[in-house]
Coordinates of C-alpha atoms and ligand atoms in Angstrom, one line a residue:
X1 CA -17.1 14.6 -6.2
X2 CA -17.6 13.7 -2.6
X3 CA -16.1 15.8 0.2
X4 CA -15.6 15.2 3.9
X5 CA -16.7 17.7 6.6
X6 CA -14.6 17.0 9.7
X7 CA -14.8 18.5 13.2
X8 CA -12.6 18.5 16.2
X9 CA -13.1 15.1 17.9
X10 CA -11.7 12.9 20.5
X11 CA -11.6 9.2 19.9
X12 CA -12.4 6.2 22.0
X13 CA -13.4 2.5 21.6
X14 CA -12.2 -0.3 19.4
X15 CA -11.6 -0.3 15.7
X16 CA -11.3 -3.4 13.6
X17 CA -8.4 -3.4 11.1
X18 CA -9.1 -4.6 7.5
X19 CA -7.1 -7.0 5.4
X20 CA -4.2 -5.4 3.6
X21 CA -4.8 -3.9 0.2
X22 CA -1.1 -4.0 -0.7
X23 CA -0.9 -7.7 0.2
X24 CA -4.2 -8.6 -1.6
X25 CA -3.4 -7.0 -4.9
X26 CA -0.3 -9.1 -5.8
X27 CA -2.1 -12.2 -4.5
X28 CA -4.8 -11.5 -7.0
X29 CA -2.2 -11.2 -9.8
X30 CA -0.8 -14.5 -8.7
X31 CA -4.1 -16.1 -9.6
X32 CA -3.0 -15.6 -13.3
X33 CA -0.4 -18.3 -12.6
X34 CA -2.9 -21.1 -12.4
X35 CA -5.9 -22.6 -14.2
X36 CA -7.4 -23.5 -10.9
X37 CA -9.6 -21.5 -8.5
X38 CA -8.0 -19.1 -6.0
X39 CA -9.9 -18.0 -3.0
X40 CA -8.9 -15.1 -0.7
X41 CA -10.5 -14.2 2.6
X42 CA -10.5 -11.0 4.6
X43 CA -10.2 -9.0 1.3
X44 CA -11.0 -5.3 1.9
X45 CA -13.8 -3.9 -0.2
X46 CA -11.9 -1.1 -1.9
X47 CA -11.8 0.6 -5.3
X48 CA -8.3 -0.8 -6.0
X49 CA -9.4 -4.3 -5.3
X50 CA -12.4 -3.9 -7.7
X51 CA -10.1 -2.4 -10.4
X52 CA -7.8 -5.4 -10.1
X53 CA -10.8 -7.7 -10.3
X54 CA -11.9 -6.0 -13.5
X55 CA -8.4 -6.4 -15.0
X56 CA -8.5 -10.1 -14.2
X57 CA -11.9 -10.3 -15.9
X58 CA -10.5 -8.6 -19.0
X59 CA -7.8 -11.2 -19.0
X60 CA -10.4 -14.0 -19.0
X61 CA -10.9 -14.8 -15.3
X62 CA -14.3 -15.0 -13.5
X63 CA -14.2 -12.9 -10.3
X64 CA -16.7 -13.0 -7.5
X65 CA -16.4 -10.7 -4.5
X66 CA -18.8 -10.9 -1.6
X67 CA -18.5 -10.4 2.1
X68 CA -14.7 -10.1 2.1
X69 CA -14.4 -13.4 0.2
X70 CA -12.8 -13.1 -3.3
X71 CA -13.0 -16.1 -5.6
X72 CA -11.1 -16.0 -8.9
X73 CA -12.1 -18.9 -11.2
X74 CA -10.7 -19.7 -14.6
X75 CA -13.0 -18.4 -17.4
X76 CA -14.2 -20.6 -20.2
X77 CA -10.8 -21.9 -21.5
X78 CA -7.4 -20.4 -20.9
X79 CA -6.5 -16.8 -20.3
X80 CA -7.2 -14.5 -23.3
X81 CA -4.3 -15.2 -25.5
X82 CA -3.5 -11.5 -26.0
X83 CA -2.8 -11.1 -22.3
X84 CA -4.0 -7.5 -22.5
X85 CA -4.2 -5.3 -19.4
X86 CA -5.5 -2.0 -20.9
X87 CA -4.4 1.5 -20.0
X88 CA -7.9 2.7 -18.8
X89 CA -7.6 0.3 -15.9
X90 CA -3.8 0.2 -15.3
X91 CA -3.5 4.0 -15.1
X92 CA -5.8 4.1 -12.1
X93 CA -3.7 1.7 -10.1
X94 CA 0.0 1.0 -10.5
X95 CA -0.2 -2.3 -8.7
X96 CA -1.9 -3.8 -11.8
X97 CA 1.5 -3.7 -13.4
X98 CA 2.4 -6.7 -11.4
X99 CA 0.2 -8.8 -13.8
X100 CA 3.1 -8.6 -16.2
X101 CA 5.2 -11.3 -14.5
X102 CA 2.4 -13.9 -14.1
X103 CA 1.2 -13.3 -17.7
X104 CA 4.7 -13.8 -19.1
X105 CA 5.1 -17.0 -17.1
X106 CA 1.8 -18.6 -17.6
X107 CA 0.2 -17.0 -20.7
X108 CA 3.6 -16.5 -22.4
X109 CA 2.3 -13.4 -24.1
X110 CA 1.5 -10.1 -22.3
X111 CA 0.5 -6.7 -23.3
X112 CA 0.3 -4.5 -20.2
X113 CA -0.1 -0.7 -20.2
X114 CA 2.8 1.2 -18.6
X115 CA 1.5 3.0 -15.5
X116 CA 1.8 6.7 -15.6
X117 CA 3.3 9.0 -12.9
X118 CA 1.2 9.9 -9.9
X119 CA 0.8 12.6 -7.2
X120 CA 3.6 11.2 -5.0
X121 CA 6.2 11.7 -7.8
X122 CA 8.0 9.8 -10.6
X123 CA 7.5 6.1 -10.3
X124 CA 9.5 4.2 -12.9
X125 CA 9.2 0.5 -13.7
X126 CA 12.8 0.0 -14.8
X127 CA 13.5 -2.6 -12.1
X128 CA 10.5 -4.6 -13.0
X129 CA 11.6 -4.7 -16.7
X130 CA 15.2 -5.4 -15.8
X131 CA 14.3 -8.3 -13.6
X132 CA 11.9 -9.9 -16.1
X133 CA 14.4 -9.4 -19.0
X134 CA 17.1 -11.1 -16.9
X135 CA 14.6 -14.1 -16.6
X136 CA 14.9 -14.2 -20.4
X137 CA 11.6 -12.5 -21.1
X138 CA 11.5 -10.5 -24.3
X139 CA 9.9 -7.2 -23.6
X140 CA 9.4 -4.2 -25.9
X141 CA 7.9 -0.9 -24.9
X142 CA 5.9 0.7 -27.6
X143 CA 3.2 3.4 -27.5
X144 CA 2.7 3.2 -23.8
X145 CA 2.5 -0.6 -23.6
X146 CA 4.8 -3.4 -22.6
X147 CA 4.7 -6.2 -25.2
X148 CA 6.2 -9.3 -23.6
X149 CA 7.1 -12.8 -24.7
X150 CA 7.8 -15.2 -21.9
X151 CA 8.0 -18.5 -23.8
X152 CA 11.7 -19.0 -23.0
X153 CA 11.8 -17.9 -19.3
X154 CA 14.7 -19.4 -17.4
X155 CA 16.1 -18.9 -13.9
X156 CA 18.8 -16.3 -13.3
X157 CA 20.6 -14.4 -10.5
X158 CA 19.0 -11.0 -10.4
X159 CA 20.0 -7.9 -8.4
X160 CA 16.9 -5.8 -7.8
X161 CA 18.3 -2.8 -5.9
X162 CA 17.5 0.6 -7.3
X163 CA 18.5 4.2 -6.4
X164 CA 15.9 4.2 -3.6
X165 CA 16.6 0.7 -2.3
X166 CA 14.4 -2.4 -3.0
X167 CA 11.1 -2.3 -4.9
X168 CA 8.0 -4.0 -3.5
X169 CA 6.1 -4.6 -6.7
X170 CA 9.2 -5.3 -8.8
X171 CA 10.1 -8.0 -6.3
X172 CA 6.5 -9.4 -6.6
X173 CA 6.6 -9.3 -10.4
X174 CA 9.9 -11.0 -10.8
X175 CA 9.1 -13.6 -8.0
X176 CA 5.8 -14.5 -9.8
X177 CA 7.5 -15.0 -13.1
X178 CA 10.4 -17.0 -11.6
X179 CA 8.2 -19.6 -9.9
X180 CA 7.2 -20.9 -13.4
X181 CA 10.6 -20.3 -15.1
X182 CA 12.9 -23.2 -15.9
X183 CA 15.6 -23.7 -13.3
X184 CA 16.8 -21.7 -10.3
X185 CA 16.5 -18.0 -9.7
X186 CA 18.1 -16.0 -6.9
X187 CA 16.7 -12.5 -6.3
X188 CA 19.3 -10.3 -4.4
X189 CA 18.1 -7.0 -2.8
X190 CA 14.5 -8.3 -2.7
X191 CA 12.0 -6.2 -0.9
X192 CA 11.5 -7.5 2.7
X193 CA 8.0 -6.1 3.2
X194 CA 5.4 -8.3 4.9
X195 CA 3.3 -8.1 1.7
X196 CA 6.1 -10.0 -0.2
X197 CA 6.2 -12.6 2.6
X198 CA 2.4 -13.0 2.3
X199 CA 2.7 -13.4 -1.5
X200 CA 5.3 -16.0 -1.1
X201 CA 3.1 -18.0 1.3
X202 CA 0.3 -17.9 -1.3
X203 CA 2.8 -19.1 -4.0
X204 CA 4.1 -21.9 -1.8
X205 CA 0.5 -23.1 -1.1
X206 CA 0.1 -23.1 -4.9
X207 CA 3.0 -25.5 -5.2
X208 CA 5.9 -23.0 -5.9
X209 CA 9.3 -23.9 -4.5
X210 CA 11.0 -20.9 -2.9
X211 CA 12.8 -19.8 0.2
X212 CA 13.9 -16.6 1.9
X213 CA 10.9 -14.3 1.3
X214 CA 10.9 -11.6 3.9
X215 CA 14.8 -11.3 3.6
X216 CA 16.8 -9.6 0.9
X217 CA 17.6 -12.9 -0.8
X218 CA 14.9 -15.1 -2.3
X219 CA 15.8 -18.4 -3.9
X220 CA 13.3 -20.0 -6.3
X221 CA 13.3 -23.3 -8.0
X222 CA 10.9 -23.2 -11.0
X223 CA 8.1 -25.7 -11.3
X224 CA 5.9 -26.6 -14.3
X225 CA 2.4 -25.9 -13.0
X226 CA 0.7 -24.4 -10.0
X227 CA -2.6 -25.3 -8.3
X228 CA -5.3 -23.3 -6.7
X229 CA -5.2 -21.8 -3.2
X230 CA -7.3 -20.7 -0.3
X231 CA -5.6 -18.0 1.8
X232 CA -6.4 -15.2 4.3
X233 CA -5.0 -11.7 3.6
X234 CA -2.9 -10.4 6.5
X235 CA -4.0 -7.2 8.4
X236 CA -3.3 -3.8 6.9
X237 CA -0.3 -2.4 8.7
X238 CA -0.8 1.0 7.1
X239 CA -4.4 1.2 8.1
X240 CA -3.3 0.3 11.6
X241 CA -0.6 3.0 11.6
X242 CA -3.1 5.5 10.3
X243 CA -5.5 4.9 13.3
X244 CA -2.5 5.1 15.6
X245 CA -1.6 8.5 14.2
X246 CA -5.3 9.5 14.5
X247 CA -5.2 8.6 18.2
X248 CA -2.0 10.5 18.8
X249 CA -3.2 13.6 16.8
X250 CA -6.4 13.7 18.8
X251 CA -4.8 12.9 22.1
X252 CA -7.0 9.9 22.5
X253 CA -6.7 6.3 23.7
X254 CA -8.2 3.7 21.4
X255 CA -7.8 -0.1 20.7
X256 CA -7.1 -1.7 17.4
X257 CA -8.3 -5.2 16.8
X258 CA -6.8 -7.5 14.2
X259 CA -3.2 -6.3 14.0
X260 CA 0.2 -8.0 13.7
X261 CA 2.6 -6.4 16.2
X262 CA 5.6 -7.7 14.3
X263 CA 4.7 -5.5 11.3
X264 CA 4.7 -2.3 13.4
X265 CA 8.1 -2.3 15.1
X266 CA 9.3 1.0 13.5
X267 CA 6.0 2.7 14.3
X268 CA 6.0 1.4 17.9
X269 CA 9.5 3.0 18.3
X270 CA 8.4 6.4 16.9
X271 CA 5.3 6.4 19.0
X272 CA 7.4 5.7 22.1
X273 CA 9.8 8.6 21.3
X274 CA 6.8 10.9 20.9
X275 CA 5.7 10.0 24.4
X276 CA 2.9 7.6 23.5
X277 CA 2.6 3.9 24.0
X278 CA 1.4 0.9 22.0
X279 CA 0.5 -2.2 24.1
X280 CA 0.1 -5.4 22.1
X281 CA -1.8 -8.4 23.3
X282 CA -2.7 -11.2 20.9
X283 CA -4.1 -9.4 17.8
X284 CA -5.0 -6.3 19.8
X285 CA -3.2 -3.1 20.3
X286 CA -4.0 -0.4 22.8
X287 CA -2.8 3.1 21.7
X288 CA -2.2 5.7 24.4
X289 CA -1.5 9.2 23.4
X290 CA 0.5 11.4 25.8
X291 CA -0.8 14.7 27.0
X292 CA 2.0 16.5 25.2
X293 CA 3.5 15.0 22.0
X294 CA 7.3 15.1 21.8
X295 CA 9.0 15.9 18.6
X296 CA 10.9 13.2 16.7
X297 CA 13.0 12.8 13.6
X298 CA 11.6 10.3 11.1
X299 CA 13.3 8.8 8.0
X300 CA 11.2 6.7 5.7
X301 CA 12.9 3.6 4.5
X302 CA 12.1 0.2 3.0
X303 CA 10.8 -2.3 5.6
X304 CA 11.6 -2.8 8.4
X305 CA 12.2 1.0 8.4
X306 CA 9.4 3.5 8.9
X307 CA 6.9 3.3 6.0
X308 CA 6.6 6.1 3.5
X309 CA 2.9 5.3 3.5
X310 CA 2.6 6.6 7.0
X311 CA 4.8 9.7 6.6
X312 CA 1.9 12.1 5.9
X313 CA -0.2 10.9 8.8
X314 CA 2.7 11.2 11.3
X315 CA 3.6 14.6 9.9
X316 CA 0.2 15.8 11.2
X317 CA 1.0 14.5 14.7
X318 CA 4.3 16.3 14.6
X319 CA 2.7 19.6 13.8
X320 CA 1.2 19.3 17.3
X321 CA 4.3 18.2 19.1
X322 CA 6.2 20.5 21.4
X323 CA 9.4 21.3 19.5
X324 CA 11.0 20.8 16.1
X325 CA 10.9 17.6 14.1
X326 CA 12.6 16.6 10.9
X327 CA 11.1 14.2 8.3
X328 CA 13.4 12.7 5.7
X329 CA 11.6 11.0 2.8
X330 CA 14.0 8.4 1.3
X331 CA 11.5 6.5 -0.8
X332 CA 9.6 9.3 -2.7
X333 CA 11.5 12.6 -2.3
X334 CA 8.5 14.5 -3.7
X335 CA 5.8 13.0 -1.4
X336 CA 5.0 16.2 0.3
X337 CA 1.7 17.3 -1.3
X338 CA 0.0 17.4 2.1
X339 CA 2.5 20.0 3.5
X340 CA 0.9 23.0 1.7
X341 CA -2.6 21.8 2.8
X342 CA -1.5 21.4 6.4
X343 CA 0.1 24.9 6.3
X344 CA -3.4 26.2 5.3
X345 CA -4.5 24.8 8.6
X346 CA -1.9 26.8 10.4
X347 CA 0.8 24.2 10.6
X348 CA 4.3 25.4 10.3
X349 CA 6.2 23.1 8.0
X350 CA 9.0 24.0 5.7
X351 CA 9.9 21.7 2.9
X352 CA 13.3 21.6 1.2
X353 CA 14.0 18.7 -1.2
X354 CA 13.3 15.4 0.6
X355 CA 13.1 17.1 4.0
X356 CA 10.3 18.6 5.9
X357 CA 11.1 20.7 9.0
X358 CA 8.1 20.8 11.3
X359 CA 7.8 23.4 14.0
X360 CA 5.2 22.0 16.4
X361 CA 2.3 24.3 17.5
X362 CA -0.4 24.1 20.1
X363 CA -3.2 23.6 17.6
X364 CA -4.3 23.4 14.0
X365 CA -7.3 25.3 12.7
X366 CA -10.0 24.0 10.3
X367 CA -9.8 25.1 6.7
X368 CA -10.8 24.0 3.2
X369 CA -8.2 21.6 1.9
X370 CA -7.6 19.4 -1.1
X371 CA -6.7 15.7 -0.9
X372 CA -3.9 14.9 -3.5
X373 CA -3.4 11.2 -3.0
X374 CA -4.5 8.2 -0.8
X375 CA -2.2 8.7 2.3
X376 CA -2.3 12.5 2.1
X377 CA -6.1 12.2 2.3
X378 CA -5.9 10.2 5.5
X379 CA -3.5 12.8 6.9
X380 CA -5.9 15.6 6.2
X381 CA -8.7 13.6 7.9
X382 CA -6.5 13.3 11.0
X383 CA -5.6 17.0 10.8
X384 CA -9.4 17.8 10.6
X385 CA -10.1 15.7 13.7
X386 CA -7.3 17.4 15.6
X387 CA -8.0 20.9 14.4
X388 CA -10.3 23.5 16.0
X389 CA -13.3 24.3 14.0
X390 CA -14.5 22.7 10.8
X391 CA -12.3 21.2 8.0
X392 CA -13.6 20.6 4.5
X393 CA -11.7 18.0 2.6
X394 CA -12.2 18.0 -1.2
X395 CA -11.5 15.1 -3.6
X396 CA -11.8 12.4 -1.0
X397 CA -12.2 9.7 -3.7
X398 CA -8.5 9.0 -3.2
X399 CA -9.2 7.7 0.3
X400 CA -11.8 5.2 -1.0
X401 CA -9.0 3.5 -3.0
X402 CA -7.3 2.4 0.2
X403 CA -9.3 2.7 3.4
X404 CA -12.3 0.5 3.9
X405 CA -15.3 2.3 5.4
X406 CA -13.0 5.0 6.8
X407 CA -15.7 7.4 7.9
X408 CA -17.9 4.6 9.4
X409 CA -14.9 3.3 11.4
X410 CA -14.0 6.7 12.6
X411 CA -17.6 7.6 13.5
X412 CA -17.7 4.4 15.6
X413 CA -14.7 5.8 17.5
X414 CA -16.7 9.0 18.1
X415 CA -15.2 11.1 15.3
X416 CA -17.3 13.9 13.8
X417 CA -17.0 13.2 10.1
X418 CA -19.6 13.4 7.4
X419 CA -19.4 12.7 3.7
X420 CA -21.2 15.0 1.4
X421 CA -22.0 13.4 -1.9
Ligands
UD1_501 C1 4.5 -0.2 -3.0 C2 3.2 0.1 -2.3 C3 3.1 1.6 -2.0 C4 4.3 2.1 -1.2 C5 5.6 1.6 -1.8 C6 6.9 1.9 -1.0 C7 1.7 -1.5 -3.3 C8 0.5 -1.7 -4.1 N1 2.1 -0.2 -3.2 O1 4.6 0.5 -4.2 O2 1.9 1.9 -1.3 O3 4.3 3.5 -1.0 O4 5.6 0.2 -2.1 O5 6.8 1.2 0.2 O6 2.2 -2.4 -2.6 N2 11.5 2.3 -8.1 C9 12.4 2.4 -9.1 N3 12.3 1.6 -10.2 C10 11.3 0.7 -10.3 C11 10.4 0.6 -9.2 C12 10.6 1.4 -8.1 O7 13.3 3.3 -9.1 O8 11.2 -0.1 -11.3 C13 11.7 3.2 -7.0 C14 10.4 4.0 -6.7 O9 10.3 5.2 -7.5 C15 10.6 4.4 -5.2 C16 11.2 3.1 -4.7 O10 11.8 2.5 -5.8 O11 11.5 5.4 -5.0 C17 10.3 2.1 -4.0 O12 9.2 1.9 -4.8 P1 8.4 0.5 -4.8 O13 8.8 -0.3 -3.6 O14 8.6 -0.1 -6.2 O15 6.9 1.0 -4.7 P2 5.7 0.2 -5.3 O16 6.1 -1.3 -5.2 O17 5.3 0.7 -6.6

């Protein structure tokens, strides 16, 4: 297994932000809704994208991925009639569960493995199943698989709110089934994330009739067939936020290229409170870290709130702020695996339930640490860059699932980071 050796660094220069993984994955699933070719540009070359590509191939598509261009063609004939998405692939990536909606709508039959839990906590799929059943899909769960029949899909009014608010992938799943369901569907408490808006743009280009994506209420009028699409994936707001946190943590000034300022409002606000500044111009963003970081209280919330996917990275910055900060994790109350590792680096963080109380210190010290999940890995890299001495990060394969060429991009900014195979 690869590991990273990271040393105290200061960053400068410009980094180019990749296309969004979380936007690209549901778009890839949407290709199951048509017999025509779908072409996506600016697709990040990541493990998760390749896993989704393999699932589409198992389902009968031909997938070609070269130089950020992903082409998904119909295989010889229709989708494999079994509509089988196997556990070996689904278990490595939860987003593959959003093949269920399109398979039910287009293939009529689906057999999709239930994703398991993961390091960031319990992650149920009850909202996905509720929404699809309310669209009149028949779904049975047996031996770890969802067996679905979508031959009688019809529009419905569906409330998709759960105990932690809206669900991004449940909204994507239900939306993709509804575009081919008979009649009108209204999704209430839909997720408002930019990734849902981007998916809706793709579906509209394919001929779907829908309105309201990006708001909590999406209205869909089912159509009979959908055509192919050519579409560019939007920039990755979480990757952008990660580089912003890296600049703050290392007290550096850097420039991001290829960002959408409108996706980063909550982050901009937090950075301002911490004493830093983000200056946006066209698709560029200049990040300026203050000499002394100020503490801030952060609550993670569904969009447009502060993203849970940036909680770990900003926790690192707050360990270096002058004063006490409070993090409240409202999406995944157990997403604190990085806390113990950061404390090994001399951070002072106390976790109780969904809260982390961070007592800022002057510095962190390098140590051997273990990456537990994708965003926690990114946080440990930032901690390593900010810490005195050398940090060794084990199990960095997590980071390859979601950050394109992370060490190459960081090195270009002047970071001292090496991968040991
Ligand atoms: C997506 C993102 C992930 C991000 C998360 C929250 C992708 C590929 N992944 O995951 O990076 O961390 O949004 O912004 O886009 N829930 C239920 N029942 C369900 C589904 C979800 O209770 O059926 C709960 C979850 O446990 C969690 C909350 O709802 O507490 C939000 O999760 P959700 O938005 O569904 O996350 P994902 O879409 O899986």
